[in-house]
mmCIF file of C-alpha atoms and ligand atoms in Angstrom:
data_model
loop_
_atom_site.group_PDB
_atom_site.id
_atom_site.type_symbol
_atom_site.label_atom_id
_atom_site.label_comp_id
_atom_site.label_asym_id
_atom_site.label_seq_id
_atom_site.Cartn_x
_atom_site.Cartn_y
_atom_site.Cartn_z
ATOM 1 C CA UNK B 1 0.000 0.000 0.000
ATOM 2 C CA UNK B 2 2.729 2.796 0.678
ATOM 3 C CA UNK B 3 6.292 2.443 -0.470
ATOM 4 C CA UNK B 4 8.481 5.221 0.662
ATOM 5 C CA UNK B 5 12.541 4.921 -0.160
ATOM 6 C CA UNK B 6 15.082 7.548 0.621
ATOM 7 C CA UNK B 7 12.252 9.883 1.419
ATOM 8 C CA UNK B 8 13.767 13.141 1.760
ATOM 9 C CA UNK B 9 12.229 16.519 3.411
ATOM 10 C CA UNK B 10 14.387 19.625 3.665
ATOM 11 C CA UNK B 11 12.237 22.444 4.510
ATOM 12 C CA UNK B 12 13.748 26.162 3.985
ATOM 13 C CA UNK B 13 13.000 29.059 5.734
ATOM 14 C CA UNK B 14 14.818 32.019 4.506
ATOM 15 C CA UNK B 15 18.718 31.092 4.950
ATOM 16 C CA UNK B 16 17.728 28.057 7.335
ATOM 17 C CA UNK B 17 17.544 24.444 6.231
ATOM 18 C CA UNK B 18 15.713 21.993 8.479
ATOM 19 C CA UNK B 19 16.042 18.353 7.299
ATOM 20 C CA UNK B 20 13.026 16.930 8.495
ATOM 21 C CA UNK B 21 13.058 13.659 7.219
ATOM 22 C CA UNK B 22 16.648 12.213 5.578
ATOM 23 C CA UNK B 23 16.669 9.160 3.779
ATOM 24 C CA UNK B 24 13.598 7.309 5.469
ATOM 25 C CA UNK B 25 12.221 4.182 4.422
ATOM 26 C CA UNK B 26 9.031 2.763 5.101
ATOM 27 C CA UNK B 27 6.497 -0.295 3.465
ATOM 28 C CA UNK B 28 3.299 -0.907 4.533
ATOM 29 C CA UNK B 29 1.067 -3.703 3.328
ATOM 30 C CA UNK B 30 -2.177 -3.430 2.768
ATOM 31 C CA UNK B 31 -4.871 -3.412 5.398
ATOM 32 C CA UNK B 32 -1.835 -3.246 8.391
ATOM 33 C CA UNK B 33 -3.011 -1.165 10.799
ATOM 34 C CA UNK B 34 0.499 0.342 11.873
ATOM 35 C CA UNK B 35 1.651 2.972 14.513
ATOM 36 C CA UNK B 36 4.705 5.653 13.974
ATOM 37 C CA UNK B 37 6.480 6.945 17.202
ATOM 38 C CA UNK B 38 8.708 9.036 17.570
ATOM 39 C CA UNK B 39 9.990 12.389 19.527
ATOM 40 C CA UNK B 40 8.467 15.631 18.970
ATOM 41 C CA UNK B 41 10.263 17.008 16.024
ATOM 42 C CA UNK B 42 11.068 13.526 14.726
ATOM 43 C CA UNK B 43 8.901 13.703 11.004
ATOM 44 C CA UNK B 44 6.188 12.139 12.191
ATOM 45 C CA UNK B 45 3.757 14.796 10.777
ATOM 46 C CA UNK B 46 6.008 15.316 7.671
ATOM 47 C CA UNK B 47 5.934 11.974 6.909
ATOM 48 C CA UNK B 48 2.098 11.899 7.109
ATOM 49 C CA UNK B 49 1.544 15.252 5.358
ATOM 50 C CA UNK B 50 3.750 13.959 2.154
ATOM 51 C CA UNK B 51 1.447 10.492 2.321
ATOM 52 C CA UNK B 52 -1.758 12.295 2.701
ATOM 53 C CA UNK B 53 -0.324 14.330 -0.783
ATOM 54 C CA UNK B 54 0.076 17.998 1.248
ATOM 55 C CA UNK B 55 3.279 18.314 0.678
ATOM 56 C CA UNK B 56 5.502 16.668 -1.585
ATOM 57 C CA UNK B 57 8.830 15.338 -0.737
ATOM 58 C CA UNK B 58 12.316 16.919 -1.787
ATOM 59 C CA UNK B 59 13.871 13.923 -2.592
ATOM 60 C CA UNK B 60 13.297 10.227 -2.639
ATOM 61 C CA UNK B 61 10.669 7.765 -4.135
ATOM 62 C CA UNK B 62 7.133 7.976 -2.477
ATOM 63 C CA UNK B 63 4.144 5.610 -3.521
ATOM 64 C CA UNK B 64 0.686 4.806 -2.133
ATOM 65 C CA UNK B 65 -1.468 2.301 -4.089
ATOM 66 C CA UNK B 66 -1.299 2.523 -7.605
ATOM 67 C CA UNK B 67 0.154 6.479 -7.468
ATOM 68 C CA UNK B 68 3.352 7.504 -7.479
ATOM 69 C CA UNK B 69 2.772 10.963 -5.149
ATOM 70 C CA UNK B 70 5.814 12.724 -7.067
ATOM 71 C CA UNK B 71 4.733 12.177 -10.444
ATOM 72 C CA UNK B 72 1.251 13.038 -10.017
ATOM 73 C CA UNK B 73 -0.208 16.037 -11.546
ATOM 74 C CA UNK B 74 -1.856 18.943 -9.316
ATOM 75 C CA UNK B 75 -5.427 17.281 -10.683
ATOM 76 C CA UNK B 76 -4.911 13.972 -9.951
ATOM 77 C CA UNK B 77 -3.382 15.305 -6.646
ATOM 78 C CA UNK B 78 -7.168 16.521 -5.691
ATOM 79 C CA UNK B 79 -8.344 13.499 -7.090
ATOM 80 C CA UNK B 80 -5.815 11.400 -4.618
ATOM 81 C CA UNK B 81 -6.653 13.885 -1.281
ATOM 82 C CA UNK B 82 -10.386 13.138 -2.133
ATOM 83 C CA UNK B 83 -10.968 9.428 -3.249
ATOM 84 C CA UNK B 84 -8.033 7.427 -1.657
ATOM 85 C CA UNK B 85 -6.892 8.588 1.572
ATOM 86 C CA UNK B 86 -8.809 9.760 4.766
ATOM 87 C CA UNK B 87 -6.932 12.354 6.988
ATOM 88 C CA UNK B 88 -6.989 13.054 10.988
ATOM 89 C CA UNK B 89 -5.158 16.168 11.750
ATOM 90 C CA UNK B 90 -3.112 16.468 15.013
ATOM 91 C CA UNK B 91 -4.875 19.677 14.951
ATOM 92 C CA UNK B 92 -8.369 18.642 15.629
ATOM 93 C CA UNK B 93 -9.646 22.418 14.560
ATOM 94 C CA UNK B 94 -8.599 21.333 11.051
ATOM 95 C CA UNK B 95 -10.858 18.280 10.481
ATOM 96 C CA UNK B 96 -13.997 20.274 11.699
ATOM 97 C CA UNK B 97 -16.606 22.943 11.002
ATOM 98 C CA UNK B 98 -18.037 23.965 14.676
ATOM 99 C CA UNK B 99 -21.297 25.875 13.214
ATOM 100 C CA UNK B 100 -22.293 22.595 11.133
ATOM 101 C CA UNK B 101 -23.829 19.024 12.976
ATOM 102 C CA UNK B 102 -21.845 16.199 13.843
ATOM 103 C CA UNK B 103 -23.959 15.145 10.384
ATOM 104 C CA UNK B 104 -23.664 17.677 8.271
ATOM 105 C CA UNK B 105 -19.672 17.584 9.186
ATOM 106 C CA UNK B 106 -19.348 13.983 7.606
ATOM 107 C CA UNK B 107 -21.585 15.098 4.877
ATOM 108 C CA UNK B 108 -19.050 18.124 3.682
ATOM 109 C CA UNK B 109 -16.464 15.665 2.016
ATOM 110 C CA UNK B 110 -19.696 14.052 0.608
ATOM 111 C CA UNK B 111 -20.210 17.182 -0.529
ATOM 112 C CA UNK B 112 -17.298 18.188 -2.074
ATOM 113 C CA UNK B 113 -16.788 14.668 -3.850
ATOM 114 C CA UNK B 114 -20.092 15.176 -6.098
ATOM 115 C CA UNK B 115 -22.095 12.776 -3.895
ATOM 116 C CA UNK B 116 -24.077 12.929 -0.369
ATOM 117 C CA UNK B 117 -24.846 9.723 1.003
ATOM 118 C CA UNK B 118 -26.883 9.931 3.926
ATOM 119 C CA UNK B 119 -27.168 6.891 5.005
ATOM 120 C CA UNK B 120 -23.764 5.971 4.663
ATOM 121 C CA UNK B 121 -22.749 9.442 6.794
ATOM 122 C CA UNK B 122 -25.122 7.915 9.867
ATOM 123 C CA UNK B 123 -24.004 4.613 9.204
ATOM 124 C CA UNK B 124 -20.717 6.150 10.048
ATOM 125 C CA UNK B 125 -21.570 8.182 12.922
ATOM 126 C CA UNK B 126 -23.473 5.273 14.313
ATOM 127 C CA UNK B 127 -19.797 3.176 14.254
ATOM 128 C CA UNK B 128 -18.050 6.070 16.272
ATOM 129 C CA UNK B 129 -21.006 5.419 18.561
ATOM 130 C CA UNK B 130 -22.119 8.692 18.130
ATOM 131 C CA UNK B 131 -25.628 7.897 16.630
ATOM 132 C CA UNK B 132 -27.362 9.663 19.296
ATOM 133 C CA UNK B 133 -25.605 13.986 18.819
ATOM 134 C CA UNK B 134 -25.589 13.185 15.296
ATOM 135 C CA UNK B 135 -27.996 16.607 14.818
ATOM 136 C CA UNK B 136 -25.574 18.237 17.901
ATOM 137 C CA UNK B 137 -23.460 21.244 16.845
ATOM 138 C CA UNK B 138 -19.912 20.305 17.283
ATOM 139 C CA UNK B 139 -19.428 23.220 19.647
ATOM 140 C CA UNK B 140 -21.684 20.966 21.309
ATOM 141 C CA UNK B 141 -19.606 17.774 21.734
ATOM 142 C CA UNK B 142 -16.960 16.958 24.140
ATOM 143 C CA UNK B 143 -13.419 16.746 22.725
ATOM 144 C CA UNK B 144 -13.686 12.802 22.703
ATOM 145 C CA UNK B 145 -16.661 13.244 21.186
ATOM 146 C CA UNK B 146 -15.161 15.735 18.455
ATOM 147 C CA UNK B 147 -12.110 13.285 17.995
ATOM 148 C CA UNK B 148 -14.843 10.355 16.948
ATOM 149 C CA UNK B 149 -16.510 12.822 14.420
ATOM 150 C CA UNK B 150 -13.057 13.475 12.371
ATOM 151 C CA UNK B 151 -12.742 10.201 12.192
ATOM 152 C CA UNK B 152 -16.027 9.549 10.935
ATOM 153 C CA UNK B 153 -15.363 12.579 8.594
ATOM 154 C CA UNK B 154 -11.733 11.165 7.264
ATOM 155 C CA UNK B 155 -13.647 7.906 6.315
ATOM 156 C CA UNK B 156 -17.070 9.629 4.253
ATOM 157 C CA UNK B 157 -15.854 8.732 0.569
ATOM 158 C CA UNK B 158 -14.251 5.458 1.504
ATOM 159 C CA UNK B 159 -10.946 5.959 1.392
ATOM 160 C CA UNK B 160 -8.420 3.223 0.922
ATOM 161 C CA UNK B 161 -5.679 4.527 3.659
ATOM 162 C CA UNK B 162 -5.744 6.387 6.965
ATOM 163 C CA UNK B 163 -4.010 8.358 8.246
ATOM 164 C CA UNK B 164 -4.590 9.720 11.624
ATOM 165 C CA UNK B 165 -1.731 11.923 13.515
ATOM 166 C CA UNK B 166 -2.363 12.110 16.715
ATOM 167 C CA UNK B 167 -5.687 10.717 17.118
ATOM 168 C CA UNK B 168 -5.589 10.120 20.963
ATOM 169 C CA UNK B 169 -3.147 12.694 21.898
ATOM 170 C CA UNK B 170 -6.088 14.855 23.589
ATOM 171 C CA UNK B 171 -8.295 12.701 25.492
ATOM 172 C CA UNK B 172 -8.509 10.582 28.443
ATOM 173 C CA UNK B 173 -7.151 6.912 27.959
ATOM 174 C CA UNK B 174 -10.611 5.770 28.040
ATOM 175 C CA UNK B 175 -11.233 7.700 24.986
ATOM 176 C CA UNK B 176 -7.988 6.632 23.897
ATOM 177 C CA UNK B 177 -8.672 3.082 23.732
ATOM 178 C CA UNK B 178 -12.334 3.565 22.200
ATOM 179 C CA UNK B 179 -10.536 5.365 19.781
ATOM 180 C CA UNK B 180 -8.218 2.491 18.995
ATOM 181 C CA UNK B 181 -11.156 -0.257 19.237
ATOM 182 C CA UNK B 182 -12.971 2.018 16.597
ATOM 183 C CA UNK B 183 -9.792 1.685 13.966
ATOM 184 C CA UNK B 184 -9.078 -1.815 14.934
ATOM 185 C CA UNK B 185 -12.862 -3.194 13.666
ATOM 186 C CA UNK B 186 -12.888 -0.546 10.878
ATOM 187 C CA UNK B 187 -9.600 -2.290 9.953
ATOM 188 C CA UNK B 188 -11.141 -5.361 10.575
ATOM 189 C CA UNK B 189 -14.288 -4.792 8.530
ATOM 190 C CA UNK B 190 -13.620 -2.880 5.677
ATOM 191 C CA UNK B 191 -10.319 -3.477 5.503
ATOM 192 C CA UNK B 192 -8.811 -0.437 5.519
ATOM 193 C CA UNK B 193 -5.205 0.250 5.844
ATOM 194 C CA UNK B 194 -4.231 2.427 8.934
ATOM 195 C CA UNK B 195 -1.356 4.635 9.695
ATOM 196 C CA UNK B 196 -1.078 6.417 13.104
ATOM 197 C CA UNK B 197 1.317 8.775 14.580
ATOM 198 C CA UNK B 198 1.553 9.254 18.057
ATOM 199 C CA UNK B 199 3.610 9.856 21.345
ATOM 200 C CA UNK B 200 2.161 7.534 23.256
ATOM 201 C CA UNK B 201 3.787 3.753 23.176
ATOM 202 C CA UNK B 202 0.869 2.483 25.267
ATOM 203 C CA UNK B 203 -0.985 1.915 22.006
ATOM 204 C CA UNK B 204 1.997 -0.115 20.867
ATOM 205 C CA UNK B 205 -0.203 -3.366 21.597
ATOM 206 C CA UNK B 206 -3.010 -2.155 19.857
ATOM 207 C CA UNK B 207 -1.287 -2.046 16.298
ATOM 208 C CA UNK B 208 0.299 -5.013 14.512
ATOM 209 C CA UNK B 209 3.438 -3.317 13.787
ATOM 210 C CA UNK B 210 5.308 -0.231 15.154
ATOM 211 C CA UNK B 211 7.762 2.211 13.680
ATOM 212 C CA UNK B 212 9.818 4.039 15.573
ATOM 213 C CA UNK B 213 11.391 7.271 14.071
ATOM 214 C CA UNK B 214 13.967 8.414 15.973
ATOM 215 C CA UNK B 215 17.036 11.192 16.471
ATOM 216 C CA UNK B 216 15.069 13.763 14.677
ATOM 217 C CA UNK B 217 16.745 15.084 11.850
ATOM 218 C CA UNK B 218 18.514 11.564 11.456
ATOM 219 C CA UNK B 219 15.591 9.584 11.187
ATOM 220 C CA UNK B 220 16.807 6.452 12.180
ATOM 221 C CA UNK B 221 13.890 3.998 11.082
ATOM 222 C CA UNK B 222 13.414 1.273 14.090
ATOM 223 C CA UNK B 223 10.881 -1.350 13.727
ATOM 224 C CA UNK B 224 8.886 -3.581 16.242
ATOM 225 C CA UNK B 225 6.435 -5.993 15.436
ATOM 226 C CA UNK B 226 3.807 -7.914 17.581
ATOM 227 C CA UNK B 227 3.875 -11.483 16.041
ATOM 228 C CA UNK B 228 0.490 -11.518 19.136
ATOM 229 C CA UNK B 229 -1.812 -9.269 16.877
ATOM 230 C CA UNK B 230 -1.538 -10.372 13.632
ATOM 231 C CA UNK B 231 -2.151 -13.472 15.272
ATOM 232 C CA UNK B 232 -5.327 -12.163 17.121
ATOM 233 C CA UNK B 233 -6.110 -10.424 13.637
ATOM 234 C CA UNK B 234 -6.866 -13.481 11.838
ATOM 235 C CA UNK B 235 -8.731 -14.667 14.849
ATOM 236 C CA UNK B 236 -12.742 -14.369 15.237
ATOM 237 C CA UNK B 237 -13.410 -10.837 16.534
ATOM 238 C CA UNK B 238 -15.376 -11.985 19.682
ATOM 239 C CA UNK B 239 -13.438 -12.996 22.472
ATOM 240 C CA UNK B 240 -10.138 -11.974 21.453
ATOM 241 C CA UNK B 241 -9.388 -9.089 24.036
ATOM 242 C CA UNK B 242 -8.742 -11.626 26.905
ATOM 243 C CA UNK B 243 -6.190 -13.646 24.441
ATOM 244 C CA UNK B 244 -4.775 -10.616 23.562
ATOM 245 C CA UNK B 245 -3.761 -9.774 26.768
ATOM 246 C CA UNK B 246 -2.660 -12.503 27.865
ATOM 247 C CA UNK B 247 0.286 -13.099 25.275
ATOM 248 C CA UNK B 248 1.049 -9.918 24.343
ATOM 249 C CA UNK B 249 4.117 -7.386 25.109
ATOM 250 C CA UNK B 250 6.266 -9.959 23.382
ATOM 251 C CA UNK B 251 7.981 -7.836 20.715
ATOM 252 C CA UNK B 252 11.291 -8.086 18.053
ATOM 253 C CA UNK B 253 13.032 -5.731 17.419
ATOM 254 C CA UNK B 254 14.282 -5.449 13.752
ATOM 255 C CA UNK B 255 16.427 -2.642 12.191
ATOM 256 C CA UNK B 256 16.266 -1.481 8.557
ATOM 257 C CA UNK B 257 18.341 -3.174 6.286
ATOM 258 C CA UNK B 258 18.372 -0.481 3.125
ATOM 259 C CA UNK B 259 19.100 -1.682 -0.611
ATOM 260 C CA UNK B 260 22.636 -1.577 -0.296
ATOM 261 C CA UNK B 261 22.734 -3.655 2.468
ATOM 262 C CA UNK B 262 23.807 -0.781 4.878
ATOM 263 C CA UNK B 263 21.765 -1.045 8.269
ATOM 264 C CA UNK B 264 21.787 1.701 11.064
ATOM 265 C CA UNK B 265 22.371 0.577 14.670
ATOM 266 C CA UNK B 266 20.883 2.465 17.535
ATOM 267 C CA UNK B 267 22.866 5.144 18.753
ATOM 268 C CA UNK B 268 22.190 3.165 22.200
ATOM 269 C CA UNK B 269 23.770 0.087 21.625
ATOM 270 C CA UNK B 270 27.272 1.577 19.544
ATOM 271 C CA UNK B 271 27.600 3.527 22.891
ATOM 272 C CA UNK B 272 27.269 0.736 25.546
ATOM 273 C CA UNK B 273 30.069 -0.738 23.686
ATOM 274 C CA UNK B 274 31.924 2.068 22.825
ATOM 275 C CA UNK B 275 31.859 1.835 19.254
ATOM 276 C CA UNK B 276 32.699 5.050 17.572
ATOM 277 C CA UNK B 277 33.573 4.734 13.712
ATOM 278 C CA UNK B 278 34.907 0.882 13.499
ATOM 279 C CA UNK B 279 33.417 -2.450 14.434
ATOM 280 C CA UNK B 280 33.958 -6.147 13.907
ATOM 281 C CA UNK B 281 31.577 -8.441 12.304
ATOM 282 C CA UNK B 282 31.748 -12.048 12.569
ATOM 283 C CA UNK B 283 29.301 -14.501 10.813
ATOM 284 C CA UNK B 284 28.804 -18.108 12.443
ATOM 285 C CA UNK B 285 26.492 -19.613 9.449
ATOM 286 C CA UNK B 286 23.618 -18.565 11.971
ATOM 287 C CA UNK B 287 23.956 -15.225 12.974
ATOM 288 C CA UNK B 288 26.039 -12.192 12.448
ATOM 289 C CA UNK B 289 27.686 -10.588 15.763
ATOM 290 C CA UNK B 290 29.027 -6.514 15.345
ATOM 291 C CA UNK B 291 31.476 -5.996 18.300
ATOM 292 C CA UNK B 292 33.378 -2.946 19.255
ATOM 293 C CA UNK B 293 37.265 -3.726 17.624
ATOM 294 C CA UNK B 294 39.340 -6.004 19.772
ATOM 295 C CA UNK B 295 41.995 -3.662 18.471
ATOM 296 C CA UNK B 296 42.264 -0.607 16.290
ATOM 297 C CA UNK B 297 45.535 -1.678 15.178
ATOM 298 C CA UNK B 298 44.509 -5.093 13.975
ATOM 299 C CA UNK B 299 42.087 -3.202 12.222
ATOM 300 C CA UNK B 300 44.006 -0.544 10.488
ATOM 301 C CA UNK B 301 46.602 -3.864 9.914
ATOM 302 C CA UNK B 302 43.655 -5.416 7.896
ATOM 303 C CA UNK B 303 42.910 -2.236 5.438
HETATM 304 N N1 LIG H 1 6.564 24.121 7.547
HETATM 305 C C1 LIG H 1 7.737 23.960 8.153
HETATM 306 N N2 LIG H 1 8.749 24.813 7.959
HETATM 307 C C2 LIG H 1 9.951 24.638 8.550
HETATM 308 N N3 LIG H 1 10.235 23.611 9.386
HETATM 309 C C3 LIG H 1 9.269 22.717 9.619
HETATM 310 C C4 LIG H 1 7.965 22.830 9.022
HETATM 311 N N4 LIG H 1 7.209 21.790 9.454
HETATM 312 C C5 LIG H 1 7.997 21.073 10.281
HETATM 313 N N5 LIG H 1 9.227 21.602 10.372
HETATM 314 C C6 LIG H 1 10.368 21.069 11.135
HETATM 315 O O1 LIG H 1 10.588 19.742 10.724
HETATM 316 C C7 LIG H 1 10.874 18.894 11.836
HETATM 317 C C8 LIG H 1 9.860 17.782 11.913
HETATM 318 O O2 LIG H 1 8.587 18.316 12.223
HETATM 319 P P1 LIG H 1 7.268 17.441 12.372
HETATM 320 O O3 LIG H 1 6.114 18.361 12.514
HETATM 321 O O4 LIG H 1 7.217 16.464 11.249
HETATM 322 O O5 LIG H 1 7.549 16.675 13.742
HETATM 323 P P2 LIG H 1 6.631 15.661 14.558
HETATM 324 O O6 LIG H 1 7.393 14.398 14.678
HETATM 325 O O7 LIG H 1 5.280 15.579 13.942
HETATM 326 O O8 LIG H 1 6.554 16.379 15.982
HETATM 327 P P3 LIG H 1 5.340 16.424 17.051
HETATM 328 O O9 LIG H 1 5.362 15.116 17.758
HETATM 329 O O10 LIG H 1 5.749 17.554 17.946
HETATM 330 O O11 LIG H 1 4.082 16.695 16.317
HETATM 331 C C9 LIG H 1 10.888 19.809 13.053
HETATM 332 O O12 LIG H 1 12.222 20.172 13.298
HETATM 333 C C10 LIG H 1 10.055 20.996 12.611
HETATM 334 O O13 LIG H 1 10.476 22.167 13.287
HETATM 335 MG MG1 LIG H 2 3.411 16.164 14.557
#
């Protein structure tokens, strides 16, 4: 579903350069329901901006689907926005008209799309479990409340992928996990691929896979999966929570291997053993072990 390679995002402000995102590389199957974490400052937000086609990249190779996002024209751009991803801003203000209904807020991308389908707009305020302030102002509704209705708004002309940034970062954890049920069967049900930033590793168990970007400008990709979930994914829906938490929290840890076979270690682990620019490899037929350099000198002996 996305395919992003050497994605590169320099943005310039008069005679400063900020590198948001250098050389990041990320694949996401269909229908994954996936969570990006990082530190404030990390990407995150660029790297959902350039997928949701609101900014395009400065360098690299970005595709969603069947579109390559830096070949498309500024048409088929609109055409993208509107028909094949849904959007959750971390800035709820953004996904919402306050003088409009809860209803009249999921029919607007109707609206705009060439085609208001009732029925289909309750259907999906009724899944957000918001059936009942449906004709409510959103001035109205609590900020959970709003939260549920941008997501009901992202999904109104069926979009393909999601992606929400931030989603839970302003309500309670109740909400939080409602929230997170409410993707999960929506993932479930109509299949639709999920991407969500946030801060909060908590929701970690709730995703099948986790990307971690870290070090900010470096965006160091990091990746964790939960073998547990997509376990628990292919299982019957009912029943599944109490299975789920009783073999979760097991995660792997993997690190990005890129084309060239370079991979980047944690910053972490080259420091608890002292590694600085040199290391040893060794390769047992099984496994390969990086060590910090018995000696320097062998190792300057060797070049
Ligand atoms: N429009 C912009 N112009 C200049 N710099 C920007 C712009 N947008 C983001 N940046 C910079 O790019 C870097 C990444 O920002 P981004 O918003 O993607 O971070 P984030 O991971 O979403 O952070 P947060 O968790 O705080 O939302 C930051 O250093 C930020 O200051
Ligand atoms: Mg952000």
């Amino acid at each position: 579903m996305i395919h992003c390679d050497g994605l590169v995002k320099i943005y310039k402000t008069d005679d400063l350069e900020v590198v948001a995102l250098q050389g990041l590389n990320i694949h996401v199957e269909p229908q994954e329901m996936m969570a990006i974490i990082g530190n404030s400052g990390s990407g995150k937000s660029t790297l959902l901006n350039i997928l949701g086609g609101l900014d395009r990249p400065s360098a690299g190779q970005v595709k969603v689907g069947e579109w390559d996002l830096l070949k498309m024209t500024d048409d088929q751009l609109v055409e993208y926005k509107r028909r094949t991803v849904g959007f959750i801003w971390q800035n709820n203000a953004r996904n919402l008209l306050p003088y409009l209904t809860a209803l009249e807020n999921v029919e607007m991308p109707m609206m705009l799309g060439g085609k208001v389908d009732r029925p289909y707009a309750k259907q999906l305020l009724d899944w957000v479990g918001l059936a009942d302030r449906m004709h409510n102002k959103l001035f109205q509704l609590s900020g959970g409340e709003q939260q549920r209705v941008a997501i009901a708004i992202s999904l109104a002309n069926r979009p393909s992928l999601l992606l929400a940034d931030e989603p839970t970062g302003s309500v309670d954890s109740q909400t939080s996990d409602r929230i997170m049920d409410i993707f999960r069967r929506l993932n479930r049900e109509i299949g639709i691929t999920i991407v969500i930033v946030t801060h909060d590793l908590s929701l970690a168990s709730k995703v099948d896979r986790v990307v971690a970007i870290r070090d900010g400008m470096t965006s160091t990709e990091f990746i964790k999966r939960n073998p547990n979930l997509i376990l628990d994914a292919s299982d019957s829906s009912d029943g599944s929570t109490d299975r789920r938490r009783s073999i979760q929290e097991v995660h792997e840890e993997y690190v990005v291997l890129d084309r060239v076979g370079r991979l980047q270690i944690p910053k972490a682990y080259l420091q608890a053993l002292q590694i600085s620019d040199k290391a040893s490899m060794e390769f047992d037929g099984e496994k390969i072990m990086i060590k910090a350099p018995k000696s320097l000198e062998v190792l300057n002996d060797e070049q």
